[in-house]
Amino acid sequence: DTILAAPELHDTLDLTRPVAVLLVAVLHFLLDHEQAYDVVQTLMAAMPAGSYLVISHATTDALPADTARRLAAWDLPGRGDFTARTSAQVARFFDGLTLIDPGLHVISAWRPDPGHPQPPAEQVAAYGGIAHKPPPCPGPRGNIAERRENGHRP
């Protein structure tokens, strides 16, 4: 809410036009899962249709089991305060949006350059995805403005 209420946001962006919300290497610093989902949902609810959400997020999915366990137990130097999330947990950030091809993947596999070797997933340990906010669906009786144009009253 603080971000959305900031005058600097409205001085900089025209939120009547589509924008991109870039949450690159950010969400894994929100330790509480529900808080992280709420933040993304609140931000995207305030964005107009046609906007995009870009996320990269740390994961332990491809790491050796012992390394993932040690990270989860806060037992590695340099770990800091972060919450690695699984593919399914990261995918939840895109609920209600349309993922852009190729979808949610380890970031090194997201549209890689042909002919350039990609590092293995365990060396990258981050998912990435881009999604589009679709226009709202008209109700079961269709779009009100559209019906009015055709001479119908709601």
Short mmCIF file of C-alpha atoms in Angstrom, two decimals:
data_model
loop_
_atom_site.label_atom_id
_atom_site.label_comp_id
_atom_site.label_asym_id
_atom_site.label_seq_id
_atom_site.Cartn_x
_atom_site.Cartn_y
_atom_site.Cartn_z
CA ASP A 1 0.00 0.00 0.00
CA THR A 2 2.90 2.36 0.74
CA ILE A 3 4.28 1.91 -2.77
CA LEU A 4 0.90 2.45 -4.40
CA ALA A 5 0.22 5.58 -2.33
CA ALA A 6 3.62 7.18 -3.01
CA PRO A 7 3.33 10.45 -4.94
CA GLU A 8 6.58 9.57 -6.74
CA LEU A 9 4.86 6.57 -8.30
CA HIS A 10 2.03 8.68 -9.71
CA ASP A 11 4.42 11.46 -10.75
CA THR A 12 6.44 8.93 -12.74
CA LEU A 13 3.96 6.40 -14.12
CA ASP A 14 0.59 6.78 -15.79
CA LEU A 15 -1.31 3.89 -14.20
CA THR A 16 -4.10 4.24 -16.72
CA ARG A 17 -1.71 2.70 -19.25
CA PRO A 18 -0.07 -0.74 -19.05
CA VAL A 19 3.20 -0.95 -17.13
CA ALA A 20 5.64 -3.68 -16.12
CA VAL A 21 6.05 -4.58 -12.47
CA LEU A 22 9.59 -5.90 -12.07
CA LEU A 23 10.11 -8.03 -8.97
CA VAL A 24 13.53 -9.32 -9.92
CA ALA A 25 15.39 -10.95 -7.02
CA VAL A 26 13.01 -9.31 -4.53
CA LEU A 27 10.32 -11.71 -3.37
CA HIS A 28 12.65 -14.24 -1.75
CA PHE A 29 13.43 -11.55 0.85
CA LEU A 30 9.80 -11.65 1.99
CA LEU A 31 10.00 -14.58 4.37
CA ASP A 32 6.27 -15.03 4.98
CA HIS A 33 4.67 -16.80 2.01
CA GLU A 34 1.22 -15.25 2.43
CA GLN A 35 2.68 -11.75 2.81
CA ALA A 36 4.66 -12.21 -0.41
CA TYR A 37 1.57 -13.39 -2.31
CA ASP A 38 -0.48 -10.51 -0.88
CA VAL A 39 2.13 -7.97 -2.00
CA VAL A 40 2.09 -9.23 -5.57
CA GLN A 41 -1.70 -9.49 -5.66
CA THR A 42 -2.08 -5.93 -4.30
CA LEU A 43 0.40 -4.50 -6.79
CA MET A 44 -1.13 -6.27 -9.77
CA ALA A 45 -4.71 -5.42 -8.74
CA ALA A 46 -3.73 -1.74 -9.00
CA MET A 47 -2.21 -2.15 -12.47
CA PRO A 48 -4.32 -1.73 -15.60
CA ALA A 49 -5.10 -4.57 -17.97
CA GLY A 50 -2.26 -5.13 -20.41
CA SER A 51 0.39 -4.72 -17.70
CA TYR A 52 3.11 -7.30 -17.13
CA LEU A 53 4.60 -8.96 -14.07
CA VAL A 54 8.26 -10.03 -14.21
CA ILE A 55 9.60 -12.23 -11.42
CA SER A 56 12.85 -13.97 -10.67
CA HIS A 57 13.01 -15.95 -7.45
CA ALA A 58 15.57 -18.10 -5.62
CA THR A 59 14.87 -21.81 -5.38
CA THR A 60 16.52 -24.91 -4.00
CA ASP A 61 14.61 -27.27 -6.30
CA ALA A 62 17.65 -28.22 -8.41
CA LEU A 63 20.20 -28.18 -5.59
CA PRO A 64 21.60 -31.35 -4.06
CA ALA A 65 19.38 -32.45 -1.15
CA ASP A 66 22.12 -31.82 1.44
CA THR A 67 22.70 -28.25 0.23
CA ALA A 68 18.95 -27.53 0.19
CA ARG A 69 18.63 -28.90 3.74
CA ARG A 70 21.54 -26.78 4.97
CA LEU A 71 20.09 -23.66 3.36
CA ALA A 72 16.71 -24.32 4.94
CA ALA A 73 18.41 -24.79 8.33
CA TRP A 74 20.34 -21.50 7.95
CA ASP A 75 23.55 -23.48 8.07
CA LEU A 76 25.53 -21.96 5.21
CA PRO A 77 27.72 -18.85 5.32
CA GLY A 78 26.28 -15.92 3.37
CA ARG A 79 22.75 -17.27 3.34
CA GLY A 80 21.15 -14.17 4.85
CA ASP A 81 17.43 -13.79 5.29
CA PHE A 82 15.70 -15.26 2.29
CA THR A 83 13.08 -17.85 1.53
CA ALA A 84 13.71 -20.09 -1.43
CA ARG A 85 10.46 -21.25 -2.99
CA THR A 86 9.55 -24.25 -5.12
CA SER A 87 8.36 -24.03 -8.70
CA ALA A 88 4.74 -24.42 -7.55
CA GLN A 89 5.17 -21.69 -4.94
CA VAL A 90 6.68 -19.27 -7.46
CA ALA A 91 3.97 -20.13 -10.00
CA ARG A 92 1.35 -19.00 -7.48
CA PHE A 93 2.61 -15.40 -7.84
CA PHE A 94 1.23 -15.49 -11.40
CA ASP A 95 -2.30 -16.59 -10.40
CA GLY A 96 -4.90 -14.72 -12.45
CA LEU A 97 -2.33 -13.69 -15.07
CA THR A 98 -1.36 -15.22 -18.40
CA LEU A 99 2.19 -16.61 -18.43
CA ILE A 100 4.21 -15.65 -21.49
CA ASP A 101 5.99 -18.48 -23.33
CA PRO A 102 7.99 -20.37 -22.31
CA GLY A 103 6.35 -19.98 -18.88
CA LEU A 104 8.08 -20.41 -15.54
CA HIS A 105 11.57 -21.87 -15.87
CA VAL A 106 15.03 -21.74 -14.39
CA ILE A 107 16.18 -18.32 -15.61
CA SER A 108 19.08 -19.67 -17.68
CA ALA A 109 16.56 -21.75 -19.68
CA TRP A 110 14.16 -18.85 -20.26
CA ARG A 111 14.63 -18.05 -23.96
CA PRO A 112 18.32 -19.01 -24.09
CA ASP A 113 20.56 -17.87 -26.91
CA PRO A 114 20.86 -20.69 -29.43
CA GLY A 115 24.37 -22.05 -29.68
CA HIS A 116 25.41 -20.77 -26.23
CA PRO A 117 25.78 -23.33 -23.48
CA GLN A 118 23.46 -22.84 -20.52
CA PRO A 119 24.68 -23.35 -16.96
CA PRO A 120 23.07 -26.26 -15.13
CA ALA A 121 19.99 -25.46 -13.04
CA GLU A 122 21.82 -26.13 -9.76
CA GLN A 123 24.29 -23.35 -10.59
CA VAL A 124 21.50 -20.88 -11.32
CA ALA A 125 18.99 -21.80 -8.56
CA ALA A 126 16.42 -19.20 -9.61
CA TYR A 127 13.14 -19.31 -11.49
CA GLY A 128 11.94 -16.62 -13.81
CA GLY A 129 8.72 -15.82 -15.56
CA ILE A 130 6.76 -13.06 -17.24
CA ALA A 131 2.98 -12.80 -17.21
CA HIS A 132 0.41 -10.51 -18.77
CA LYS A 133 -2.62 -9.08 -16.98
CA PRO A 134 -5.59 -9.81 -19.21
CA PRO A 135 -8.57 -7.51 -19.60
CA PRO A 136 -11.41 -8.21 -17.18
CA CYS A 137 -13.87 -10.84 -18.33
CA PRO A 138 -17.31 -9.49 -19.12
CA GLY A 139 -20.09 -10.86 -16.97
CA PRO A 140 -22.42 -13.61 -18.16
CA ARG A 141 -24.57 -11.06 -19.97
CA GLY A 142 -21.61 -9.45 -21.73
CA ASN A 143 -19.93 -6.09 -21.39
CA ILE A 144 -22.36 -3.36 -20.19
CA ALA A 145 -20.87 -0.66 -22.44
CA GLU A 146 -21.12 -3.02 -25.40
CA ARG A 147 -24.78 -3.78 -24.63
CA ARG A 148 -25.58 -0.06 -24.30
CA GLU A 149 -24.00 0.58 -27.71
CA ASN A 150 -26.41 -1.97 -29.10
CA GLY A 151 -29.41 -0.20 -27.51
CA HIS A 152 -29.84 -2.47 -24.47
CA ARG A 153 -30.28 -1.22 -20.92
CA PRO A 154 -28.84 -3.12 -17.93
#
